[in-house]
Short mmCIF file of C-alpha atoms in Angstrom, two decimals:
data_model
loop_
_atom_site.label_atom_id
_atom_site.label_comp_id
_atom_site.label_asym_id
_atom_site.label_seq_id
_atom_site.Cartn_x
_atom_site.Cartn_y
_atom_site.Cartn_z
CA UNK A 1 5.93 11.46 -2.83
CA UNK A 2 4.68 12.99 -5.92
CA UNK A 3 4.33 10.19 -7.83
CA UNK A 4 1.29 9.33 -5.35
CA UNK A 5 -0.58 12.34 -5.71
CA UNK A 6 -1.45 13.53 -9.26
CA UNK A 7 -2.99 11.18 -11.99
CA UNK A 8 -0.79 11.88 -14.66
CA UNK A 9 2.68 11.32 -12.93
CA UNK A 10 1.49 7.78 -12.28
CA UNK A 11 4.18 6.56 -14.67
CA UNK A 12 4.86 3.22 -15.92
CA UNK A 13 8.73 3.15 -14.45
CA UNK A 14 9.09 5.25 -11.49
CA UNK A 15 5.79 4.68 -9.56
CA UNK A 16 5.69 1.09 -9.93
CA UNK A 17 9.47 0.44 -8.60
CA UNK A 18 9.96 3.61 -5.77
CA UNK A 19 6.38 3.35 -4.21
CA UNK A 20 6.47 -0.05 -3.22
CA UNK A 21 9.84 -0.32 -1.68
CA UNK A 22 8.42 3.11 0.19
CA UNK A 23 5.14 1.98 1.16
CA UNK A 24 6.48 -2.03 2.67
CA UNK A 25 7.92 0.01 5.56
CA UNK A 26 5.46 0.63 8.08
CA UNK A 27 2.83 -2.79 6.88
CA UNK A 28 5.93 -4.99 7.55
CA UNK A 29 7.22 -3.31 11.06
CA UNK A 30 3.20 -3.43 12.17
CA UNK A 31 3.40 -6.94 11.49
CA UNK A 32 6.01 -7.59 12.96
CA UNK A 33 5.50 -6.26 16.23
CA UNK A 34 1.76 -7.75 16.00
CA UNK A 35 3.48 -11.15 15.07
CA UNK A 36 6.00 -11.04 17.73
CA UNK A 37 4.03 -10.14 20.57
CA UNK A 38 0.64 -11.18 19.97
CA UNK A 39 0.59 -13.79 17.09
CA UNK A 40 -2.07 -11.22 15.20
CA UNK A 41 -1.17 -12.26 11.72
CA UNK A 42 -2.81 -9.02 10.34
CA UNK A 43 -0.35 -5.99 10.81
CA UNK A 44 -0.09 -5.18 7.10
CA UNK A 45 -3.45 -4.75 6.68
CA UNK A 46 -4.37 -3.03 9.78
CA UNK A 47 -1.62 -0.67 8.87
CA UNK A 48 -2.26 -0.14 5.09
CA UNK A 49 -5.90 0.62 6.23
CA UNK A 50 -4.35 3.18 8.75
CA UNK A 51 -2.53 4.69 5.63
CA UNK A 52 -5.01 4.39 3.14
CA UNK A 53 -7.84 6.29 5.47
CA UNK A 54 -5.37 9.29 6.37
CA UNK A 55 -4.39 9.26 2.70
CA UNK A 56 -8.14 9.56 1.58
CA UNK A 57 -8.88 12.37 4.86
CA UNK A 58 -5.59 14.36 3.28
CA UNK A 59 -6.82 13.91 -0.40
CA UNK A 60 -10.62 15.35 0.44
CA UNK A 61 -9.40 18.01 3.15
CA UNK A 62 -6.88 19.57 1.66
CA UNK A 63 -7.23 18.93 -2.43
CA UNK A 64 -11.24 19.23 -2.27
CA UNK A 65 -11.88 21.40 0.96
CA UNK A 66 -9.07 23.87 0.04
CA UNK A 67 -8.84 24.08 -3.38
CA UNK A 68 -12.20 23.01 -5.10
CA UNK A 69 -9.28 20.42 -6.67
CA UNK A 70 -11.59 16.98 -8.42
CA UNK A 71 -10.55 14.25 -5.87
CA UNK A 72 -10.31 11.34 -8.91
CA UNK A 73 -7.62 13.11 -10.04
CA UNK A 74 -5.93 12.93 -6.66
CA UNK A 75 -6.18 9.30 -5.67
CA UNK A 76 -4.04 7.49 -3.86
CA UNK A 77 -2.06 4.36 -4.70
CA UNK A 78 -3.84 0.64 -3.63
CA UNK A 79 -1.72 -1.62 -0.94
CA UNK A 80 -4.42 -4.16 -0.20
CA UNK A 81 -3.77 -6.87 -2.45
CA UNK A 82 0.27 -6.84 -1.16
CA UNK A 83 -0.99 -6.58 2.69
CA UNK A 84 -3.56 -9.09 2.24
CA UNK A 85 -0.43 -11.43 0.60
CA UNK A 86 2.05 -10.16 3.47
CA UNK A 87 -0.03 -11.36 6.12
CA UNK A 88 -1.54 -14.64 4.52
CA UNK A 89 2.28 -16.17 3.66
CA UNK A 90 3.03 -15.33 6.83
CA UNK A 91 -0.15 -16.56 8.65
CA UNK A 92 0.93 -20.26 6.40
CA UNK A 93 4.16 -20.28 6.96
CA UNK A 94 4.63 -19.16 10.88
CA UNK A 95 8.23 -18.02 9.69
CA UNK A 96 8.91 -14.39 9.47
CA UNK A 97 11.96 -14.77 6.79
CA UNK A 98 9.82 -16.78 4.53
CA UNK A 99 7.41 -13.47 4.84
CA UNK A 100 10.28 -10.76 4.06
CA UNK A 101 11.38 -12.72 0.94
CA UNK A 102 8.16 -14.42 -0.48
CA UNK A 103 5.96 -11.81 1.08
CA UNK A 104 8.00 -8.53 -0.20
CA UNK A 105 8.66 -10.07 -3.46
CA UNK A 106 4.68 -10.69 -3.86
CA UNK A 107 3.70 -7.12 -2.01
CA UNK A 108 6.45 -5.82 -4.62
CA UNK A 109 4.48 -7.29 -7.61
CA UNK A 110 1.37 -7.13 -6.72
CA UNK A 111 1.11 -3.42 -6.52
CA UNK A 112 1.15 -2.54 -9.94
CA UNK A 113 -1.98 -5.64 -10.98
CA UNK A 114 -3.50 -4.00 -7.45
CA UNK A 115 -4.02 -0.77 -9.43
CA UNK A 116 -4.69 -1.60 -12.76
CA UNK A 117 -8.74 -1.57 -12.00
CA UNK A 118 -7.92 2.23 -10.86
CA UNK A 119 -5.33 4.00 -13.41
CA UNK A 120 -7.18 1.86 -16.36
CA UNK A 121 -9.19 4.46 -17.59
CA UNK A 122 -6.39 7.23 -17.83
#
């Protein structure tokens, strides 16, 4: 949504609680089909990579190629740290309910730390 796109509406309340309940969706149904059928215990990642690339190709394209718009005020939001937790509780614990609570509550948490490096400077 918006609160992804533009530097400044990177708020302290609504950012931090709507964009990680939005952004679990896909990582979690990646893993679990890579879980279920394969035993791959890296779907979030592979799928927050997916995301992050076509959000980086959208940001450049269409803020930078169109518009001449600076791309650092554009960037988008960091899911690593909550994939990389996703997959690891559930690569230790071989149970996929142990993942939705531990790992969602931890992806949940994590994304705000995740992007303090980034929004620091604003």
């Amino acid at each position: 949504g918006d609160w992804d796109f533009w530097t400044d509406w990177k708020d302290r309340r609504l950012w931090v609680t709507v964009l990680p309940i939005v952004g679990i969706t896909f990582p979690a149904a990646v893993q679990a089909v890579l879980w279920w059928r394969y035993r791959l215990p890296f779907g979030a990642v592979i799928s927050v990579l997916g995301l992050l690339f076509g959000e980086w190709v959208n940001r450049y394209f269409n803020f930078w190629g169109w518009t001449y718009f600076p791309v650092n005020f554009v960037f988008p939001s960091n899911f690593m740290p909550g994939a990389i937790v996703l997959d690891v509780v559930l690569m230790l614990s071989n149970s996929m309910q142990l993942t939705a609570v531990v790992g969602g509550l931890a992806y949940g948490l994590l994304f705000y730390p995740g992007n303090w490096p980034v929004i620091a400077p604003l």
